[in-house]
JSON list of C-alpha atoms in Angstrom, two decimals:
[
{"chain": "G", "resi": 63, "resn": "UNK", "atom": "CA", "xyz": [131.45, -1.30, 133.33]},
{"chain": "G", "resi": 64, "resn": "UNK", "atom": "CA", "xyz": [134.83, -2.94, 132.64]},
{"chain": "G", "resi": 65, "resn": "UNK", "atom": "CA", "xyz": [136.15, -4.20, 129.49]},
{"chain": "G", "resi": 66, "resn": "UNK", "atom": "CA", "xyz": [138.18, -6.95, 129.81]},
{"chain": "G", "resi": 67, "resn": "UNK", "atom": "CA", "xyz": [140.46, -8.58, 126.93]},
{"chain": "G", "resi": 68, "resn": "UNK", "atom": "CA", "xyz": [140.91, -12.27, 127.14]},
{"chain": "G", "resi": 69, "resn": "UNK", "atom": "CA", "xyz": [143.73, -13.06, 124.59]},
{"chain": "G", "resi": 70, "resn": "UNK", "atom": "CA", "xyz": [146.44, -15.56, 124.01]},
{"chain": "G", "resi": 71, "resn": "UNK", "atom": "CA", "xyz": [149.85, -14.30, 123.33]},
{"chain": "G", "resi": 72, "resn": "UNK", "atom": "CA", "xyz": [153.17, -16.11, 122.24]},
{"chain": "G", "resi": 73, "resn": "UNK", "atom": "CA", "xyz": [156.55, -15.48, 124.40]},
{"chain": "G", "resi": 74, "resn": "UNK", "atom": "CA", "xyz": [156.94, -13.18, 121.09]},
{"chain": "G", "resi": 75, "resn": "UNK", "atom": "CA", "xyz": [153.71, -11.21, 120.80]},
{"chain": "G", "resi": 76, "resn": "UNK", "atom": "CA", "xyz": [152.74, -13.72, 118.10]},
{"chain": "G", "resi": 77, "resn": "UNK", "atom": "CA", "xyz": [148.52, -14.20, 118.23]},
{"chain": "G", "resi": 78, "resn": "UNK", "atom": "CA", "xyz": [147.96, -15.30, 114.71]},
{"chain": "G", "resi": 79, "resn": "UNK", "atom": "CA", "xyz": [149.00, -16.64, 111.58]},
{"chain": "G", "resi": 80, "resn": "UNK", "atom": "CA", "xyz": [147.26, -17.08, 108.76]},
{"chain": "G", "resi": 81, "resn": "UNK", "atom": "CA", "xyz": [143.51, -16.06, 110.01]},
{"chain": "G", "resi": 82, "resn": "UNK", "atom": "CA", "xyz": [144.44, -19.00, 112.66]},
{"chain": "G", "resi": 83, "resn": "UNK", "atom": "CA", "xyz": [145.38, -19.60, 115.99]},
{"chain": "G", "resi": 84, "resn": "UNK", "atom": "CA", "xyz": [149.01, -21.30, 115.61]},
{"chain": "G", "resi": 85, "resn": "UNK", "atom": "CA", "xyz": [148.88, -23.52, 118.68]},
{"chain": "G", "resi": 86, "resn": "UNK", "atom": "CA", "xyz": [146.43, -25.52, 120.50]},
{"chain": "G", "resi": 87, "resn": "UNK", "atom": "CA", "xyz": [145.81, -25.40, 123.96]},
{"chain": "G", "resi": 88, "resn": "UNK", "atom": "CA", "xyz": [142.43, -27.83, 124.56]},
{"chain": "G", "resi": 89, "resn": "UNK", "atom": "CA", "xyz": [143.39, -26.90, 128.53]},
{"chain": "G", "resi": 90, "resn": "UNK", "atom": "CA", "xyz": [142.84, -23.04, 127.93]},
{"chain": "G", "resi": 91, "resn": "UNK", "atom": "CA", "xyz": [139.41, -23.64, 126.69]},
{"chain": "G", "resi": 92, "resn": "UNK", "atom": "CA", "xyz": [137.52, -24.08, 130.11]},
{"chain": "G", "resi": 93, "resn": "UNK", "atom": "CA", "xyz": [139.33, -20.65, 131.19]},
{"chain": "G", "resi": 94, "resn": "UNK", "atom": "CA", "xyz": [138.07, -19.00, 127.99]},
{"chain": "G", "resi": 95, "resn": "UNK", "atom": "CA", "xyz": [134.50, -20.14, 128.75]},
{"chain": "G", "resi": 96, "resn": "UNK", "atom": "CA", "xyz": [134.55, -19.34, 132.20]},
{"chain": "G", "resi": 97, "resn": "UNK", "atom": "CA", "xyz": [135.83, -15.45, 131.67]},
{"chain": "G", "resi": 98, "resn": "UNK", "atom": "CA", "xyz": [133.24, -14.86, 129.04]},
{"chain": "G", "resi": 99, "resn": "UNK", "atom": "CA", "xyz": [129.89, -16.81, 129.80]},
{"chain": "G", "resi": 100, "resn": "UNK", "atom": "CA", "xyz": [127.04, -15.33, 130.68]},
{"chain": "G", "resi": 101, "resn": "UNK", "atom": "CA", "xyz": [128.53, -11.70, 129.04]},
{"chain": "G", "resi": 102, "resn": "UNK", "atom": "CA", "xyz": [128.81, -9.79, 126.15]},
{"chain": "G", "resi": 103, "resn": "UNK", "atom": "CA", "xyz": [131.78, -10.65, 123.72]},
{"chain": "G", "resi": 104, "resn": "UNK", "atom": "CA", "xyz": [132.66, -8.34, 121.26]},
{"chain": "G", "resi": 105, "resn": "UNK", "atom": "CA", "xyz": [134.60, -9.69, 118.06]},
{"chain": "G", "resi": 106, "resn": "UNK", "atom": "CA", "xyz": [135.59, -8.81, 114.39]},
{"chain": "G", "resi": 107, "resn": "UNK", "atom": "CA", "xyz": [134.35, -10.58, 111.92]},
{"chain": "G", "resi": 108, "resn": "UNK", "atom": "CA", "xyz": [137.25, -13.00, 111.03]},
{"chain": "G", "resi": 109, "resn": "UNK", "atom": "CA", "xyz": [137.14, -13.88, 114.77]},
{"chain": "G", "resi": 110, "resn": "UNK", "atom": "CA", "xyz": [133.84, -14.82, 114.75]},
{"chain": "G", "resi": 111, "resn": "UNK", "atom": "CA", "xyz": [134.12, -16.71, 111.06]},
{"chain": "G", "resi": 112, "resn": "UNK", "atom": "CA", "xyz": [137.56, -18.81, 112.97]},
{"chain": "G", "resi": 113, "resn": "UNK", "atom": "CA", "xyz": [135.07, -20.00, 115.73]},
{"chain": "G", "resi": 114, "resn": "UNK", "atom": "CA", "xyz": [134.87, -23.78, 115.58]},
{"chain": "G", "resi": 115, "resn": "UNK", "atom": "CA", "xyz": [131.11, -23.30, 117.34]},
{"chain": "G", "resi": 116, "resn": "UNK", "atom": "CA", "xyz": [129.41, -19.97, 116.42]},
{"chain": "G", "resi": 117, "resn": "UNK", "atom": "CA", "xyz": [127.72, -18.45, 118.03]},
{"chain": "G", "resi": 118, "resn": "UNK", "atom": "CA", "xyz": [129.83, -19.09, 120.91]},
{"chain": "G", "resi": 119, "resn": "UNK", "atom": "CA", "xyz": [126.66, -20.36, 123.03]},
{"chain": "G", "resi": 120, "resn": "UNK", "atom": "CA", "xyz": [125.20, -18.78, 126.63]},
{"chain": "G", "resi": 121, "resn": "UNK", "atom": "CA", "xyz": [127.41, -15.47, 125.33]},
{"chain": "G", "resi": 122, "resn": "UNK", "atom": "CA", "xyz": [125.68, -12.52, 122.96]},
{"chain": "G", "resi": 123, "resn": "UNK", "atom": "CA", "xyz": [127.94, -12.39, 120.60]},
{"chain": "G", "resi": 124, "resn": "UNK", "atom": "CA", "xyz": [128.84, -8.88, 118.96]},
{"chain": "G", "resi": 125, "resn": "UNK", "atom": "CA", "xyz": [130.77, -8.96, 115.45]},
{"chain": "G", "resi": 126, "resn": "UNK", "atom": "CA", "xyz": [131.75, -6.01, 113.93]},
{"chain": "G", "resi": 127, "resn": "UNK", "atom": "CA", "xyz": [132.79, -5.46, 110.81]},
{"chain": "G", "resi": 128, "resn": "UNK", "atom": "CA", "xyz": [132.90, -2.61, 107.86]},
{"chain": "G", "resi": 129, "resn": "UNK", "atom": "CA", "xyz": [130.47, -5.11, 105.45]},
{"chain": "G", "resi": 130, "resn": "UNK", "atom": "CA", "xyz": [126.90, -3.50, 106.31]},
{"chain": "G", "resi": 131, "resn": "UNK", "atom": "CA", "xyz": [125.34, -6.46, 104.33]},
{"chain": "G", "resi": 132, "resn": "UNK", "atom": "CA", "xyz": [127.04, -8.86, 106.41]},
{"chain": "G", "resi": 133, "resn": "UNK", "atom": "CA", "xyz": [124.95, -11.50, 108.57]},
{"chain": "G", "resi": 134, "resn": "UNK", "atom": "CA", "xyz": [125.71, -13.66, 111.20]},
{"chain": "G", "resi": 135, "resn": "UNK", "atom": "CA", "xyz": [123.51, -16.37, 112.17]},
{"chain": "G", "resi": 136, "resn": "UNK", "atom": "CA", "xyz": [123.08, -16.06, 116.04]},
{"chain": "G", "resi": 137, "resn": "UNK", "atom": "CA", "xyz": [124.98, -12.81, 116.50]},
{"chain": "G", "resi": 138, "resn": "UNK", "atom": "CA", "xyz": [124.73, -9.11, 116.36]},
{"chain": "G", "resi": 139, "resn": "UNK", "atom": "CA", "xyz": [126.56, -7.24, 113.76]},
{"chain": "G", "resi": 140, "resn": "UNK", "atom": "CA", "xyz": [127.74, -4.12, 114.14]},
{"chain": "G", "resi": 141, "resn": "UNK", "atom": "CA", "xyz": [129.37, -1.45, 111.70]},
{"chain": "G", "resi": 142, "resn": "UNK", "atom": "CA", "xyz": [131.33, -0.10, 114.29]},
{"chain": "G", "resi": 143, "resn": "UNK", "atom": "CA", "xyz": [132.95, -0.19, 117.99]},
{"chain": "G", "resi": 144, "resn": "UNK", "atom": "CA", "xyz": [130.82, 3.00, 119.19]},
{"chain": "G", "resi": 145, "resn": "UNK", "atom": "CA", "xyz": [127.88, 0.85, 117.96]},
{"chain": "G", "resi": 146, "resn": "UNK", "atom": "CA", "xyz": [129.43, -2.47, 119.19]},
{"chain": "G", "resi": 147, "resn": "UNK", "atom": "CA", "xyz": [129.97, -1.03, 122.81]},
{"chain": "G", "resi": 148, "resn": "UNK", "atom": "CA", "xyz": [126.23, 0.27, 122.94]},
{"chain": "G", "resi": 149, "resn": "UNK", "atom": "CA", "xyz": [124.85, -2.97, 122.57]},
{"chain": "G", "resi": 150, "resn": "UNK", "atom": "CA", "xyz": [127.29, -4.62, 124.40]},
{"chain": "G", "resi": 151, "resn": "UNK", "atom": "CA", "xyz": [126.40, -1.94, 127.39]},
{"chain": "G", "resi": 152, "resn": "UNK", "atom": "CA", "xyz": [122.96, -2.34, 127.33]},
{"chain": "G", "resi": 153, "resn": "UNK", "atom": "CA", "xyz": [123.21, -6.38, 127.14]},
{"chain": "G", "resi": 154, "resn": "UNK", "atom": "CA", "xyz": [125.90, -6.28, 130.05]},
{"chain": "G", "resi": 155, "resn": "UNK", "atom": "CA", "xyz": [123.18, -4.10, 132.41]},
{"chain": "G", "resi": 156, "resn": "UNK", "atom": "CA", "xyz": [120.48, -6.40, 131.34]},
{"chain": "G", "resi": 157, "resn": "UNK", "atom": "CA", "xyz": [122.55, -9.28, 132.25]},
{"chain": "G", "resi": 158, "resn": "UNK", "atom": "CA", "xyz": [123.47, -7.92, 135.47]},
{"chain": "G", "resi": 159, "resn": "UNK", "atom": "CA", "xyz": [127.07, -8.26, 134.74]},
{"chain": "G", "resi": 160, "resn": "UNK", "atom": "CA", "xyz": [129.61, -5.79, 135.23]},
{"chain": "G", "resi": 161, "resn": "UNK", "atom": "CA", "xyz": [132.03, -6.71, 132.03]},
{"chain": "G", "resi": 162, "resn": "UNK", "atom": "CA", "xyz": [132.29, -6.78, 128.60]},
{"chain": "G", "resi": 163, "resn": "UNK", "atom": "CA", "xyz": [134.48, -9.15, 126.80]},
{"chain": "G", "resi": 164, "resn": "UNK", "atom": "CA", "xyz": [136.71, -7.96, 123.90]},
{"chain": "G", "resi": 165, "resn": "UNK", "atom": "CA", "xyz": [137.86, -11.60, 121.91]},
{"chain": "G", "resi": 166, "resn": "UNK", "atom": "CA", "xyz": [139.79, -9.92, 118.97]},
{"chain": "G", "resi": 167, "resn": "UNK", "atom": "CA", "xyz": [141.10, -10.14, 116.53]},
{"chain": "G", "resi": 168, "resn": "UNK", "atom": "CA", "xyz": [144.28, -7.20, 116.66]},
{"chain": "G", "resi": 169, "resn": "UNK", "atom": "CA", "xyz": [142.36, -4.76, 114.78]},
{"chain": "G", "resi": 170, "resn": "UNK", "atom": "CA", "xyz": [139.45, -4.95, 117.39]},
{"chain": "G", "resi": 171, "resn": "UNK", "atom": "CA", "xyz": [142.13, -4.83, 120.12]},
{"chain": "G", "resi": 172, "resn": "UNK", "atom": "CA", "xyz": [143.31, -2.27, 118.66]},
{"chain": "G", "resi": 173, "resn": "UNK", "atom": "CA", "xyz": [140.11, -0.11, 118.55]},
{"chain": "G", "resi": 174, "resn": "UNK", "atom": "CA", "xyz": [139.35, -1.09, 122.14]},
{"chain": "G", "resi": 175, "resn": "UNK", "atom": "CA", "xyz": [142.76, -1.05, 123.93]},
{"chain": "G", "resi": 176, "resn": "UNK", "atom": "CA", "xyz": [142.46, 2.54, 125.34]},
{"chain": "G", "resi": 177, "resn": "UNK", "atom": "CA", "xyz": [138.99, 1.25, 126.74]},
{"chain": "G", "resi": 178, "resn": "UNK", "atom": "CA", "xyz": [140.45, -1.56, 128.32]},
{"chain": "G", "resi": 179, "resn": "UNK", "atom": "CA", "xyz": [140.68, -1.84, 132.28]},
{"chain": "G", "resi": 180, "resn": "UNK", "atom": "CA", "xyz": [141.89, -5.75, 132.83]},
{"chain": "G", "resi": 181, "resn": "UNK", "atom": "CA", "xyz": [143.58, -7.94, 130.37]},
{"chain": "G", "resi": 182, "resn": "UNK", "atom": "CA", "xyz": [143.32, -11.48, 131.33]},
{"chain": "G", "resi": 183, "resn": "UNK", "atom": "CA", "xyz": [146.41, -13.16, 129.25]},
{"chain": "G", "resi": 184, "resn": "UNK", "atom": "CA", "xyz": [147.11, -17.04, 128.44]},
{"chain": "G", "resi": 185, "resn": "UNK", "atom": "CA", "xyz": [150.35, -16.78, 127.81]},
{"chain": "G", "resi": 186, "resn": "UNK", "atom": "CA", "xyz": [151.79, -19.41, 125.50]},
{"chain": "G", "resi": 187, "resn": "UNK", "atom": "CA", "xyz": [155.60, -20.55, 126.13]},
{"chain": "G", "resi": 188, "resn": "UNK", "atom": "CA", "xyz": [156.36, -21.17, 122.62]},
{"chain": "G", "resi": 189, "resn": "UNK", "atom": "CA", "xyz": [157.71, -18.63, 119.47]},
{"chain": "G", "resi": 190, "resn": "UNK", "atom": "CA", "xyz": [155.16, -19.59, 116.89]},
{"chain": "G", "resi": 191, "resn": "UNK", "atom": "CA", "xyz": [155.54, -17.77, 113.20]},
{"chain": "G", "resi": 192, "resn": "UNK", "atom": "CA", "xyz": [152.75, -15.82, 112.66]},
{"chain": "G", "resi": 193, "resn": "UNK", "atom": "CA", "xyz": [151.29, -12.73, 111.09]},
{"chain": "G", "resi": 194, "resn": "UNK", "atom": "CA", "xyz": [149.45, -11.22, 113.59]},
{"chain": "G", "resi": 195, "resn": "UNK", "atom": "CA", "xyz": [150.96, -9.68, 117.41]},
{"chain": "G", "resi": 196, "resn": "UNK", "atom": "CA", "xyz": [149.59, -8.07, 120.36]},
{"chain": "G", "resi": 197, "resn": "UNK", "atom": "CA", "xyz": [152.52, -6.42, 122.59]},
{"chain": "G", "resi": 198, "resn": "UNK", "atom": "CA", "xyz": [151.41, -5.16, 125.90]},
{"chain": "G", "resi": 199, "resn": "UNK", "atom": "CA", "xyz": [152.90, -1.63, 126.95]},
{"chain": "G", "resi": 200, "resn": "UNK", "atom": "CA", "xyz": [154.56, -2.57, 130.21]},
{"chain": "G", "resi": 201, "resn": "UNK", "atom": "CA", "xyz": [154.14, 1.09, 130.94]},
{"chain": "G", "resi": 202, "resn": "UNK", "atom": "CA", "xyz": [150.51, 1.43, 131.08]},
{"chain": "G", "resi": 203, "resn": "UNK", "atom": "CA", "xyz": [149.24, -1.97, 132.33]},
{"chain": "G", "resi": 204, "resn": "UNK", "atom": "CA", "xyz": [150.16, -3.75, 136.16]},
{"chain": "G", "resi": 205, "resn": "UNK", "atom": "CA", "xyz": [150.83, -7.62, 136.58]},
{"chain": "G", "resi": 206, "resn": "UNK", "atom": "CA", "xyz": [148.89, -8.67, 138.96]},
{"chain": "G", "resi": 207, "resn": "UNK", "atom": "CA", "xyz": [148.55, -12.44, 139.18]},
{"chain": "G", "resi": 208, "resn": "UNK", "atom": "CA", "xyz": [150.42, -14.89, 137.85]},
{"chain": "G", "resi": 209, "resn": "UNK", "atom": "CA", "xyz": [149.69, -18.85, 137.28]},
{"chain": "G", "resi": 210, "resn": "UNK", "atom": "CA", "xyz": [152.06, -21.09, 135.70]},
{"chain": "G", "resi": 211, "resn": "UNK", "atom": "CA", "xyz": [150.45, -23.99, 133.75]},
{"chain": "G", "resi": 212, "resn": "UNK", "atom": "CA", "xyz": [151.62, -27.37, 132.50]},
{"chain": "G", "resi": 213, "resn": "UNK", "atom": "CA", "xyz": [150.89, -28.58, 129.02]},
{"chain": "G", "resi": 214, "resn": "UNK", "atom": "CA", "xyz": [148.11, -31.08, 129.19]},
{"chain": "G", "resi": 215, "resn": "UNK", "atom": "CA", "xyz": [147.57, -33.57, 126.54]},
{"chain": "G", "resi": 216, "resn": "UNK", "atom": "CA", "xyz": [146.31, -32.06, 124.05]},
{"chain": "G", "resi": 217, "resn": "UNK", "atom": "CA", "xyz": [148.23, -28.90, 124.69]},
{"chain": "G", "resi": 218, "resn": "UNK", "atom": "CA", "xyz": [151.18, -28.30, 122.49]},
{"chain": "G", "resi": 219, "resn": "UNK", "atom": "CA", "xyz": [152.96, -26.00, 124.79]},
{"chain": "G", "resi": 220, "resn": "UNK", "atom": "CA", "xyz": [153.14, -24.98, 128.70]},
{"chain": "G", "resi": 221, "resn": "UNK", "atom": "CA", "xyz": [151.40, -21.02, 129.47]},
{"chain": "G", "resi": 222, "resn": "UNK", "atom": "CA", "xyz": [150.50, -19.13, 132.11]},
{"chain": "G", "resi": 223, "resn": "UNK", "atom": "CA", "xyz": [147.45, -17.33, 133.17]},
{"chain": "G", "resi": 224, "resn": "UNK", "atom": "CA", "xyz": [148.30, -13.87, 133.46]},
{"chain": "G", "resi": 225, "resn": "UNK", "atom": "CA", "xyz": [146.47, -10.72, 134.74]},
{"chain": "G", "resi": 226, "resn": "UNK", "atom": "CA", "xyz": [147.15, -7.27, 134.12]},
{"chain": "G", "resi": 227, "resn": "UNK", "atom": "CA", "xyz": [145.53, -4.20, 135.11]},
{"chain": "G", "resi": 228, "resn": "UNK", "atom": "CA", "xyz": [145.39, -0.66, 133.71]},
{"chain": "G", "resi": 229, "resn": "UNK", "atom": "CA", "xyz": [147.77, 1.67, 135.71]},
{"chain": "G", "resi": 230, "resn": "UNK", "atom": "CA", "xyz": [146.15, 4.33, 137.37]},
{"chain": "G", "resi": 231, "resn": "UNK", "atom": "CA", "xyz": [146.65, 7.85, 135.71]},
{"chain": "G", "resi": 232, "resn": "UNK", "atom": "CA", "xyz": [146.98, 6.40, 131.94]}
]
């Protein structure tokens, strides 16, 4: 099974600010829905509470979070990433699918990075302030392909669509 992140990063590591994404990239969205439908996508709990459409629909959504009384209409909620990746295993094989989706936020990247095998980057040519980062250890991870997009309308900056994966040995 792989685990796949699907994250947007800033030229300067930036991925948040403020519980927010601080761009907007309307363009990104059909690449977004196309990585992760039909799969299991594991989130933490402010993720899932900064989704404009939750549950994100034709996706089991996993939350996790360290509230045990928390509920989340249309998702499963999980106390932990050991439980998280359980369910998100067993949903993946009854799926048929051979990934599971990691959506954030940094702490759940965090918990899941040495699981990773492929991150699948937007990367956003702007230097927005911001709170939150995600820096990727050139060390450990390949770049493997490479797509250079222009801003559409409703995009506020240009990005690329990059792909890394894990190096072997690390």
């Amino acid at each position: 099974m792989e685990i796949v992140f699907v994250i947007a990063i800033a030229e300067n590591g930036v991925i948040g600010a403020g519980n927010a994404i601080p761009w907007r990239l309307k363009s990104d969205m059909a690449r977004f829905k196309a990585l992760t439908i039909g799969k299991p996508v594991v989130m933490g709990r402010k993720t899932f509470e900064s989704l404009p459409r939750r549950p994100l629909p034709g996706r089991t959504n996993i939350v996790i979070t360290r509230d045990a009384d928390y509920r989340a209409n249309g998702a499963i909620v999980t106390t932990s990433s050991a439980d998280a990746g359980a369910v998100a295993l067993g949903d993946a094989l009854r799926r048929s699918v051979t990934e599971i989706v990691v959506i954030g936020g940094a702490e759940i990247y965090r918990q899941w990075l040495d699981r990773a095998d492929r991150l699948e980057i937007t990367e956003v040519h702007a230097r927005p302030e911001g709170d939150t980062h995600f820096d990727i250890d050139k060390a450990e991870w390949d770049e493997v392909a490479r797509v250079r997009q222009p801003a559409g309308a409703e995009d506020c900056a240009e990005y690329s669509y990059v792909t890394y994966r894990r190096r072997r040995g690390h």
